Amino acid sequence: MNERETNPAGTPIANEWGSRGHVQTLVLMAATVLGIYLCYRLATPFLSALVWALALAVLFSPFQRWLESKLKRPGLAALIAVLVVALIVVVAATFVGQRLVHEAAKGAEIIKTKVESGEWRRALESHPRLAPVADWMERQNLPGTVKTVATWMTTTGSSFVKGSVVELIGLLVTFYLLFFFLRDRLAALQLVQSLSPLSEAEMDRVFDRVADTVFATVYGMLAVAAMQGLLGGLMFWWLGLPAPLLWGVVMALLAVVPVLGAYVVWIPAALFLVMQGEWGKALILSVWGGVVVGTIDNLLRPILVGKRLKLHSVLACMSVVGGLILFGPSGIILGPVILMITVVLLEIWRSRAAAEATARVESAELSRLENDGGPVAPDLGIPFPQQPKSSRVSPGDAVGGKHILCGTLTKLKS
C-alpha cells in the first residue's frame, strides 16, 4: 500500500498529526492557555478587591434588585447600592480609626510618663519576688524600648488612619467592580454559563452553592466578630476599665478585618494595667483575650459555616485557615468558595455517572423485552405477541375471534 492512504473516492487522507487543521488547533490551545495565565497574573494584584467585590455583590444584590424594581433603572440602582456600601465602610473605618489614634496617643503618653517617673519600678519593688525582674529590665534597657514602642504606636496609628495609596486604590477598585457586578450580574452569569461545559441546571446548582457559601462565610464572620466584641467588652466592664461598651464595639469592628483583630485593643489595655501596677488584672485580661477571645474565632466560625453549608466543621476550618495562608485576607471567602465549587463538581460527576448507569440498565431491559416478547411498540414499549410458526388457526377460532372483535368495537362506540 502507498505511504499516503486513499479513501474510496480516491482522494488522499492527510496525516492526522501533520494536518494544517491540527496544527492550528494546537496553536489556538497554546494561545488560550497563555492568555488565561497572563490574565491571572494581571488580576493577581487585584485579587483581594475582586473577591470582596463579588462577596459584597452577593450580599447586596437583594437590596439592588429591590431598588431596581422601584426605580426601573439598573444603573442608578447599582450606584445607590454602592454608595450605601461605601458609606457603611467609611463611617465604620473613620469611627474605629479615630478612636484608635486618640487612645493610642493617650496610652503612649501615659506609658512614657510612667517610665520616666520610675513609678513602674516602685510598683515592682513593692513585691519582693518581682524585684529581680526590675533589675533585669533595667539591665536590658527595657524602659527605653518601651518609650520607643510608645512613640511607634503614635506614629503608626496616625499612618494607619491616613492609609496608604495602595490600600486606597484597592478600596476604589472594589467599589468600581461592585458597581458592574450589581448592574451587569445577569449578563455576567449568562456569559459564564455560555462558556461552561456544564448544563444550565448544573450551572444554576453551582451558582446557588457559591451564593450560599458567601452568605454563610460573611454572616459567620459577623457573628464571630460580635461575639468577640461582647466577650471583650464584658471583661473590660468586669475589670473596671473605662468605656467598656465603646471598646467592645471597636473590638467587634476590628475582628471583621482579617489582618487586625480584637488584640489591637486588649493588648494595650493589658500594658496599661501593668503600668498601673494592676498585675492581677493584666494577667486576667491577657489570658481572657488570648485564650477565650482569640480562639473563639477558630472554634465558632467553622461551626457556623459548616452548619449552613451542611459541611463538616473540620473541612470548613481547613478551608478558612488554608485560604488565609494561601490567599491572605481574601482567603476567608475564597477558601470556602473553592472548596464548595469542588464539592459541587464532584456531586455533578456522581449524578452523571448514576444517570448513565440507569440508562444502561433501562437499555438492557428494553433489549431483553425485545428478544423475549417480539417487537416493541415505539410509543408504549409493549411487546406484540407472536404466534408460533407451527400453530394453525382453525375456522372456528377465526369466527369466534371475529365475534369477540365486533363486540369490543360495539362497546367502544357506545
Tab-separated table of C-alpha atoms in Angstrom:
chain	number	residue	atom	x	y	z
A	1	MET	CA	0.000	0.000	0.000
A	2	ASN	CA	1.207	3.531	-0.704
A	3	GLU	CA	2.516	5.733	2.099
A	4	ARG	CA	-0.486	8.004	1.698
A	5	GLU	CA	-3.704	6.082	2.066
A	6	THR	CA	-6.681	6.912	-0.119
A	7	ASN	CA	-10.340	6.836	0.718
A	8	PRO	CA	-12.927	5.154	-1.553
A	9	ALA	CA	-13.353	8.363	-3.537
A	10	GLY	CA	-9.675	8.305	-4.410
A	11	THR	CA	-8.650	11.455	-2.540
A	12	PRO	CA	-5.627	11.122	-0.245
A	13	ILE	CA	-6.170	11.122	3.513
A	14	ALA	CA	-3.928	13.683	5.219
A	15	ASN	CA	-1.810	12.598	8.118
A	16	GLU	CA	-3.712	13.491	11.310
A	17	TRP	CA	-0.738	14.875	13.252
A	18	GLY	CA	0.701	16.741	10.301
A	19	SER	CA	-2.507	18.299	9.027
A	20	ARG	CA	-2.816	22.073	8.919
A	21	GLY	CA	-6.043	21.987	10.922
A	22	HIS	CA	-4.445	20.035	13.737
A	23	VAL	CA	-1.503	22.443	13.958
A	24	GLN	CA	-3.899	25.384	14.070
A	25	THR	CA	-5.819	23.700	16.895
A	26	LEU	CA	-2.639	23.200	18.910
A	27	VAL	CA	-1.602	26.820	18.365
A	28	LEU	CA	-5.062	28.013	19.411
A	29	MET	CA	-4.962	25.892	22.557
A	30	ALA	CA	-1.491	27.169	23.469
A	31	ALA	CA	-2.532	30.785	22.884
A	32	THR	CA	-5.653	30.277	25.001
A	33	VAL	CA	-3.706	28.770	27.902
A	34	LEU	CA	-1.123	31.562	27.683
A	35	GLY	CA	-3.857	34.203	27.625
A	36	ILE	CA	-5.580	32.710	30.682
A	37	TYR	CA	-2.269	32.620	32.559
A	38	LEU	CA	-1.459	36.240	31.679
A	39	CYS	CA	-4.966	37.340	32.686
A	40	TYR	CA	-4.445	35.609	36.021
A	41	ARG	CA	-1.152	37.448	36.513
A	42	LEU	CA	-2.857	40.727	35.640
A	43	ALA	CA	-5.664	40.078	38.125
A	44	THR	CA	-3.379	38.882	40.943
A	45	PRO	CA	-2.695	42.397	42.347
A	46	PHE	CA	-6.450	42.991	42.498
A	47	LEU	CA	-7.444	39.527	43.698
A	48	SER	CA	-8.486	40.808	47.115
A	49	ALA	CA	-10.581	43.606	45.608
A	50	LEU	CA	-12.164	41.165	43.159
A	51	VAL	CA	-13.094	38.664	45.869
A	52	TRP	CA	-14.559	41.262	48.225
A	53	ALA	CA	-16.460	42.916	45.386
A	54	LEU	CA	-18.027	39.557	44.492
A	55	ALA	CA	-18.892	38.937	48.136
A	56	LEU	CA	-20.491	42.366	48.518
A	57	ALA	CA	-22.368	41.871	45.243
A	58	VAL	CA	-23.868	38.629	46.550
A	59	LEU	CA	-24.796	40.235	49.871
A	60	PHE	CA	-26.308	43.421	48.473
A	61	SER	CA	-27.904	42.015	45.318
A	62	PRO	CA	-31.336	41.682	47.038
A	63	PHE	CA	-31.154	45.361	48.014
A	64	GLN	CA	-30.098	46.328	44.488
A	65	ARG	CA	-32.914	44.282	42.934
A	66	TRP	CA	-35.409	45.980	45.233
A	67	LEU	CA	-34.112	49.404	44.185
A	68	GLU	CA	-34.223	48.364	40.535
A	69	SER	CA	-37.870	47.294	40.876
A	70	LYS	CA	-38.705	50.737	42.281
A	71	LEU	CA	-36.534	52.925	40.059
A	72	LYS	CA	-36.707	50.851	36.831
A	73	ARG	CA	-33.107	51.882	36.140
A	74	PRO	CA	-30.444	49.226	36.805
A	75	GLY	CA	-27.515	51.642	36.627
A	76	LEU	CA	-28.969	54.086	39.141
A	77	ALA	CA	-29.979	51.274	41.486
A	78	ALA	CA	-26.460	49.823	41.379
A	79	LEU	CA	-24.921	53.254	42.013
A	80	ILE	CA	-27.122	53.846	45.070
A	81	ALA	CA	-26.265	50.385	46.433
A	82	VAL	CA	-22.529	51.057	46.015
A	83	LEU	CA	-22.861	54.429	47.756
A	84	VAL	CA	-24.645	52.768	50.680
A	85	VAL	CA	-21.879	50.164	50.984
A	86	ALA	CA	-19.193	52.852	50.755
A	87	LEU	CA	-20.955	54.916	53.428
A	88	ILE	CA	-21.076	51.954	55.806
A	89	VAL	CA	-17.400	51.136	55.252
A	90	VAL	CA	-16.195	54.741	55.516
A	91	VAL	CA	-18.221	55.506	58.655
A	92	ALA	CA	-17.056	52.326	60.401
A	93	ALA	CA	-13.418	52.843	59.387
A	94	THR	CA	-13.466	56.505	60.435
A	95	PHE	CA	-15.027	55.712	63.808
A	96	VAL	CA	-12.589	52.927	64.611
A	97	GLY	CA	-9.585	54.807	63.243
A	98	GLN	CA	-10.232	57.981	65.201
A	99	ARG	CA	-10.758	56.108	68.452
A	100	LEU	CA	-7.629	54.030	67.937
A	101	VAL	CA	-5.448	57.033	67.129
A	102	HIS	CA	-6.798	59.041	70.054
A	103	GLU	CA	-6.413	56.229	72.558
A	104	ALA	CA	-3.035	55.165	71.137
A	105	ALA	CA	-1.663	58.671	71.566
A	106	LYS	CA	-3.164	58.910	75.042
A	107	GLY	CA	-1.844	55.493	76.062
A	108	ALA	CA	1.599	56.213	74.643
A	109	GLU	CA	1.795	59.429	76.646
A	110	ILE	CA	0.778	57.615	79.836
A	111	ILE	CA	3.358	54.879	79.226
A	112	LYS	CA	6.165	57.387	78.646
A	113	THR	CA	5.179	59.295	81.776
A	114	LYS	CA	5.154	56.134	83.870
A	115	VAL	CA	8.525	55.040	82.515
A	116	GLU	CA	10.202	58.413	83.023
A	117	SER	CA	8.842	58.839	86.542
A	118	GLY	CA	10.059	55.406	87.627
A	119	GLU	CA	6.653	54.516	89.027
A	120	TRP	CA	6.762	51.142	87.306
A	121	ARG	CA	9.977	50.293	89.205
A	122	ARG	CA	8.465	51.226	92.559
A	123	ALA	CA	5.439	49.042	91.733
A	124	LEU	CA	7.726	46.088	91.012
A	125	GLU	CA	9.891	46.656	94.075
A	126	SER	CA	6.798	46.682	96.288
A	127	HIS	CA	6.594	42.960	95.576
A	128	PRO	CA	9.766	41.255	96.890
A	129	ARG	CA	9.539	38.411	94.400
A	130	LEU	CA	9.385	40.843	91.472
A	131	ALA	CA	12.428	42.902	92.486
A	132	PRO	CA	14.825	40.776	90.352
A	133	VAL	CA	12.532	41.426	87.403
A	134	ALA	CA	13.030	45.162	87.842
A	135	ASP	CA	16.807	44.775	87.888
A	136	TRP	CA	16.720	42.587	84.765
A	137	MET	CA	14.534	45.132	82.946
A	138	GLU	CA	16.986	47.889	83.841
A	139	ARG	CA	19.935	45.888	82.501
A	140	GLN	CA	18.101	45.148	79.245
A	141	ASN	CA	17.161	48.827	78.861
A	142	LEU	CA	13.509	47.859	78.567
A	143	PRO	CA	12.261	51.275	79.693
A	144	GLY	CA	13.930	52.854	76.677
A	145	THR	CA	12.481	50.161	74.467
A	146	VAL	CA	9.021	50.800	75.885
A	147	LYS	CA	9.355	54.518	75.167
A	148	THR	CA	10.377	53.711	71.598
A	149	VAL	CA	7.405	51.381	71.200
A	150	ALA	CA	5.079	54.031	72.597
A	151	THR	CA	6.337	56.559	70.067
A	152	TRP	CA	5.950	53.960	67.317
A	153	MET	CA	2.352	53.335	68.408
A	154	THR	CA	1.533	57.011	67.967
A	155	THR	CA	3.106	57.353	64.517
A	156	THR	CA	1.756	54.008	63.317
A	157	GLY	CA	-1.744	54.850	64.459
A	158	SER	CA	-1.689	58.112	62.542
A	159	SER	CA	-0.393	56.466	59.375
A	160	PHE	CA	-2.974	53.690	59.743
A	161	VAL	CA	-5.830	56.193	59.693
A	162	LYS	CA	-4.398	58.131	56.774
A	163	GLY	CA	-3.937	54.878	54.882
A	164	SER	CA	-1.533	54.050	52.119
A	165	VAL	CA	-2.022	54.724	48.457
A	166	VAL	CA	-2.183	51.003	47.673
A	167	GLU	CA	-4.984	50.362	50.165
A	168	LEU	CA	-6.934	53.349	48.875
A	169	ILE	CA	-6.595	52.141	45.291
A	170	GLY	CA	-7.712	48.663	46.345
A	171	LEU	CA	-10.800	50.092	48.037
A	172	LEU	CA	-11.695	52.166	44.983
A	173	VAL	CA	-11.230	49.145	42.718
A	174	THR	CA	-13.526	47.135	44.996
A	175	PHE	CA	-16.316	49.709	44.716
A	176	TYR	CA	-15.726	50.037	40.961
A	177	LEU	CA	-16.051	46.285	40.429
A	178	LEU	CA	-19.023	46.134	42.787
A	179	PHE	CA	-20.955	48.594	40.629
A	180	PHE	CA	-20.570	46.483	37.488
A	181	PHE	CA	-21.191	43.211	39.325
A	182	LEU	CA	-24.510	44.606	40.552
A	183	ARG	CA	-25.577	46.270	37.321
A	184	ASP	CA	-24.461	43.558	34.880
A	185	ARG	CA	-24.920	40.491	37.082
A	186	LEU	CA	-27.347	38.758	34.692
A	187	ALA	CA	-25.112	39.312	31.659
A	188	ALA	CA	-22.075	38.087	33.613
A	189	LEU	CA	-23.892	34.943	34.742
A	190	GLN	CA	-25.063	34.252	31.193
A	191	LEU	CA	-21.513	34.707	29.878
A	192	VAL	CA	-20.085	32.279	32.427
A	193	GLN	CA	-22.863	29.814	31.660
A	194	SER	CA	-22.247	30.029	27.906
A	195	LEU	CA	-18.532	29.334	28.358
A	196	SER	CA	-19.047	26.494	30.819
A	197	PRO	CA	-19.304	22.866	29.653
A	198	LEU	CA	-21.977	22.264	32.293
A	199	SER	CA	-25.681	22.305	31.561
A	200	GLU	CA	-27.954	25.141	32.639
A	201	ALA	CA	-29.315	23.190	35.607
A	202	GLU	CA	-25.801	22.243	36.708
A	203	MET	CA	-24.559	25.830	36.460
A	204	ASP	CA	-27.554	27.022	38.491
A	205	ARG	CA	-26.556	24.466	41.093
A	206	VAL	CA	-23.004	25.853	41.180
A	207	PHE	CA	-24.215	29.470	41.392
A	208	ASP	CA	-26.606	28.660	44.245
A	209	ARG	CA	-23.903	26.884	46.216
A	210	VAL	CA	-21.448	29.769	45.734
A	211	ALA	CA	-24.070	32.267	46.933
A	212	ASP	CA	-24.831	30.114	49.989
A	213	THR	CA	-21.110	29.874	50.739
A	214	VAL	CA	-20.611	33.641	50.583
A	215	PHE	CA	-23.651	34.265	52.783
A	216	ALA	CA	-22.536	31.663	55.323
A	217	THR	CA	-18.944	32.918	55.404
A	218	VAL	CA	-19.794	36.600	55.766
A	219	TYR	CA	-22.574	36.102	58.291
A	220	GLY	CA	-20.378	33.682	60.224
A	221	MET	CA	-17.620	36.287	60.256
A	222	LEU	CA	-20.020	38.955	61.542
A	223	ALA	CA	-21.378	36.621	64.223
A	224	VAL	CA	-17.870	35.755	65.423
A	225	ALA	CA	-16.871	39.429	65.454
A	226	ALA	CA	-19.954	40.315	67.510
A	227	MET	CA	-19.146	37.533	69.978
A	228	GLN	CA	-15.537	38.705	70.313
A	229	GLY	CA	-16.661	42.276	70.922
A	230	LEU	CA	-19.201	41.114	73.509
A	231	LEU	CA	-16.682	38.987	75.411
A	232	GLY	CA	-14.038	41.709	75.299
A	233	GLY	CA	-16.465	44.400	76.434
A	234	LEU	CA	-17.694	42.249	79.326
A	235	MET	CA	-14.132	41.693	80.528
A	236	PHE	CA	-13.400	45.422	80.294
A	237	TRP	CA	-16.506	46.089	82.406
A	238	TRP	CA	-15.624	43.420	84.970
A	239	LEU	CA	-12.076	44.745	85.371
A	240	GLY	CA	-13.307	48.319	85.761
A	241	LEU	CA	-11.664	49.654	82.600
A	242	PRO	CA	-13.124	52.838	81.108
A	243	ALA	CA	-15.750	52.818	78.305
A	244	PRO	CA	-16.339	49.043	78.066
A	245	LEU	CA	-19.249	49.449	75.632
A	246	LEU	CA	-17.215	51.616	73.282
A	247	TRP	CA	-14.235	49.273	73.306
A	248	GLY	CA	-16.482	46.271	72.833
A	249	VAL	CA	-17.827	47.848	69.637
A	250	VAL	CA	-14.303	48.715	68.486
A	251	MET	CA	-13.118	45.152	69.102
A	252	ALA	CA	-16.087	43.791	67.139
A	253	LEU	CA	-15.325	46.057	64.180
A	254	LEU	CA	-11.620	45.212	64.269
A	255	ALA	CA	-12.414	41.499	64.407
A	256	VAL	CA	-14.004	41.789	60.950
A	257	VAL	CA	-10.647	42.882	59.496
A	258	PRO	CA	-8.562	39.716	58.970
A	259	VAL	CA	-5.169	41.405	59.371
A	260	LEU	CA	-6.189	43.090	62.623
A	261	GLY	CA	-8.431	41.806	65.381
A	262	ALA	CA	-9.548	42.376	68.952
A	263	TYR	CA	-5.966	42.041	70.186
A	264	VAL	CA	-5.292	45.578	68.923
A	265	VAL	CA	-7.440	46.778	71.853
A	266	TRP	CA	-6.880	44.340	74.696
A	267	ILE	CA	-3.056	44.124	74.448
A	268	PRO	CA	-2.562	47.894	75.018
A	269	ALA	CA	-5.174	47.697	77.773
A	270	ALA	CA	-3.180	44.932	79.479
A	271	LEU	CA	0.001	47.024	79.207
A	272	PHE	CA	-1.867	49.959	80.698
A	273	LEU	CA	-2.873	47.807	83.665
A	274	VAL	CA	0.754	46.729	84.107
A	275	MET	CA	1.854	50.359	84.224
A	276	GLN	CA	-0.809	50.999	86.846
A	277	GLY	CA	0.554	48.172	88.946
A	278	GLU	CA	-2.556	46.040	88.434
A	279	TRP	CA	-0.667	42.834	87.690
A	280	GLY	CA	-3.543	40.522	88.538
A	281	LYS	CA	-5.983	42.354	86.277
A	282	ALA	CA	-3.380	42.483	83.496
A	283	LEU	CA	-2.856	38.730	83.748
A	284	ILE	CA	-6.612	38.049	83.718
A	285	LEU	CA	-7.127	40.286	80.686
A	286	SER	CA	-4.194	38.698	78.835
A	287	VAL	CA	-5.427	35.160	79.457
A	288	TRP	CA	-9.013	36.085	78.595
A	289	GLY	CA	-8.004	37.881	75.415
A	290	GLY	CA	-5.511	35.286	74.239
A	291	VAL	CA	-7.362	32.094	75.155
A	292	VAL	CA	-11.074	32.964	75.014
A	293	VAL	CA	-11.428	35.932	72.655
A	294	GLY	CA	-8.555	34.872	70.408
A	295	THR	CA	-9.529	31.229	69.930
A	296	ILE	CA	-13.298	31.604	69.644
A	297	ASP	CA	-12.765	32.672	66.040
A	298	ASN	CA	-11.203	29.336	65.087
A	299	LEU	CA	-13.814	27.383	67.048
A	300	LEU	CA	-17.066	29.182	66.261
A	301	ARG	CA	-16.534	30.184	62.619
A	302	PRO	CA	-16.159	26.609	61.224
A	303	ILE	CA	-19.233	25.511	63.182
A	304	LEU	CA	-21.401	28.331	61.808
A	305	VAL	CA	-20.113	27.999	58.243
A	306	GLY	CA	-20.251	24.202	58.233
A	307	LYS	CA	-23.794	24.119	59.632
A	308	ARG	CA	-25.100	26.475	56.948
A	309	LEU	CA	-23.305	24.618	54.154
A	310	LYS	CA	-24.002	21.146	55.603
A	311	LEU	CA	-20.253	20.613	55.716
A	312	HIS	CA	-18.138	19.001	58.415
A	313	SER	CA	-16.543	21.558	60.724
A	314	VAL	CA	-13.065	20.114	60.050
A	315	LEU	CA	-13.379	20.780	56.315
A	316	ALA	CA	-14.834	24.232	56.975
A	317	CYS	CA	-11.932	25.070	59.305
A	318	MET	CA	-9.359	23.802	56.796
A	319	SER	CA	-10.921	25.853	54.001
A	320	VAL	CA	-10.869	29.061	56.069
A	321	VAL	CA	-7.380	28.642	57.546
A	322	GLY	CA	-5.935	27.294	54.292
A	323	GLY	CA	-7.499	30.160	52.367
A	324	LEU	CA	-5.922	32.670	54.741
A	325	ILE	CA	-2.500	31.068	54.358
A	326	LEU	CA	-2.719	30.766	50.577
A	327	PHE	CA	-4.565	33.937	49.536
A	328	GLY	CA	-4.253	36.270	52.525
A	329	PRO	CA	-7.284	38.142	53.915
A	330	SER	CA	-9.434	37.371	50.876
A	331	GLY	CA	-8.913	33.663	51.588
A	332	ILE	CA	-11.604	33.850	54.286
A	333	ILE	CA	-14.131	33.875	51.442
A	334	LEU	CA	-12.087	32.379	48.616
A	335	GLY	CA	-11.118	29.242	50.542
A	336	PRO	CA	-14.681	28.065	51.353
A	337	VAL	CA	-15.871	29.046	47.856
A	338	ILE	CA	-13.167	26.929	46.188
A	339	LEU	CA	-13.982	24.003	48.458
A	340	MET	CA	-17.722	24.175	47.770
A	341	ILE	CA	-17.254	24.504	43.998
A	342	THR	CA	-15.094	21.379	44.092
A	343	VAL	CA	-17.732	19.550	46.140
A	344	VAL	CA	-20.473	20.556	43.681
A	345	LEU	CA	-18.414	19.403	40.694
A	346	LEU	CA	-17.848	16.033	42.362
A	347	GLU	CA	-21.586	15.766	43.030
A	348	ILE	CA	-22.296	16.553	39.371
A	349	TRP	CA	-19.893	13.812	38.260
A	350	ARG	CA	-21.600	11.380	40.607
A	351	SER	CA	-25.052	12.364	39.319
A	352	ARG	CA	-23.944	11.926	35.719
A	353	ALA	CA	-22.442	8.518	36.470
A	354	ALA	CA	-25.656	7.423	38.209
A	355	ALA	CA	-27.755	8.650	35.265
A	356	GLU	CA	-25.564	6.777	32.774
A	357	ALA	CA	-25.789	3.597	34.855
A	358	THR	CA	-29.586	3.900	34.994
A	359	ALA	CA	-29.732	4.447	31.233
A	360	ARG	CA	-27.615	1.342	30.617
A	361	VAL	CA	-29.890	-0.757	32.849
A	362	GLU	CA	-33.005	0.508	31.067
A	363	SER	CA	-31.427	-0.151	27.669
A	364	ALA	CA	-30.505	-3.689	28.691
A	365	GLU	CA	-34.034	-4.307	29.995
A	366	LEU	CA	-35.516	-2.980	26.760
A	367	SER	CA	-33.282	-5.266	24.706
A	368	ARG	CA	-34.318	-8.224	26.837
A	369	LEU	CA	-38.006	-7.457	26.255
A	370	GLU	CA	-37.391	-7.223	22.522
A	371	ASN	CA	-35.664	-10.590	22.475
A	372	ASP	CA	-38.239	-12.319	24.696
A	373	GLY	CA	-41.534	-10.850	23.539
A	374	GLY	CA	-41.024	-9.749	19.970
A	375	PRO	CA	-41.139	-6.228	18.527
A	376	VAL	CA	-41.840	-3.405	20.922
A	377	ALA	CA	-44.318	-0.617	20.256
A	378	PRO	CA	-42.213	2.541	19.954
A	379	ASP	CA	-44.632	4.757	21.856
A	380	LEU	CA	-45.855	2.380	24.561
A	381	GLY	CA	-42.991	-0.072	24.978
A	382	ILE	CA	-45.445	-3.047	24.966
A	383	PRO	CA	-44.260	-6.203	23.156
A	384	PHE	CA	-46.535	-7.587	20.439
A	385	PRO	CA	-47.448	-11.244	20.957
A	386	GLN	CA	-46.216	-13.586	18.245
A	387	GLN	CA	-47.886	-16.759	17.084
A	388	PRO	CA	-45.687	-19.835	16.930
A	389	LYS	CA	-44.841	-20.822	13.378
A	390	SER	CA	-46.199	-24.347	13.850
A	391	SER	CA	-49.631	-23.210	15.059
A	392	ARG	CA	-52.662	-23.144	12.766
A	393	VAL	CA	-55.798	-21.068	13.214
A	394	SER	CA	-58.927	-23.116	12.799
A	395	PRO	CA	-62.031	-21.697	11.083
A	396	GLY	CA	-63.912	-21.860	14.373
A	397	ASP	CA	-61.267	-19.849	16.161
A	398	ALA	CA	-61.329	-17.296	13.386
A	399	VAL	CA	-65.128	-16.938	13.574
A	400	GLY	CA	-65.033	-16.708	17.353
A	401	GLY	CA	-62.319	-14.129	17.204
A	402	LYS	CA	-64.382	-12.114	14.735
A	403	HIS	CA	-67.416	-12.107	17.066
A	404	ILE	CA	-65.232	-11.026	20.004
A	405	LEU	CA	-63.660	-8.224	17.954
A	406	CYS	CA	-67.054	-6.954	16.772
A	407	GLY	CA	-68.379	-6.962	20.328
A	408	THR	CA	-65.410	-4.990	21.560
A	409	LEU	CA	-65.801	-2.359	18.820
A	410	THR	CA	-69.522	-2.014	19.608
A	411	LYS	CA	-68.724	-1.320	23.287
A	412	LEU	CA	-66.090	1.273	22.357
A	413	LYS	CA	-68.518	3.118	20.040
A	414	SER	CA	-71.234	3.161	22.668
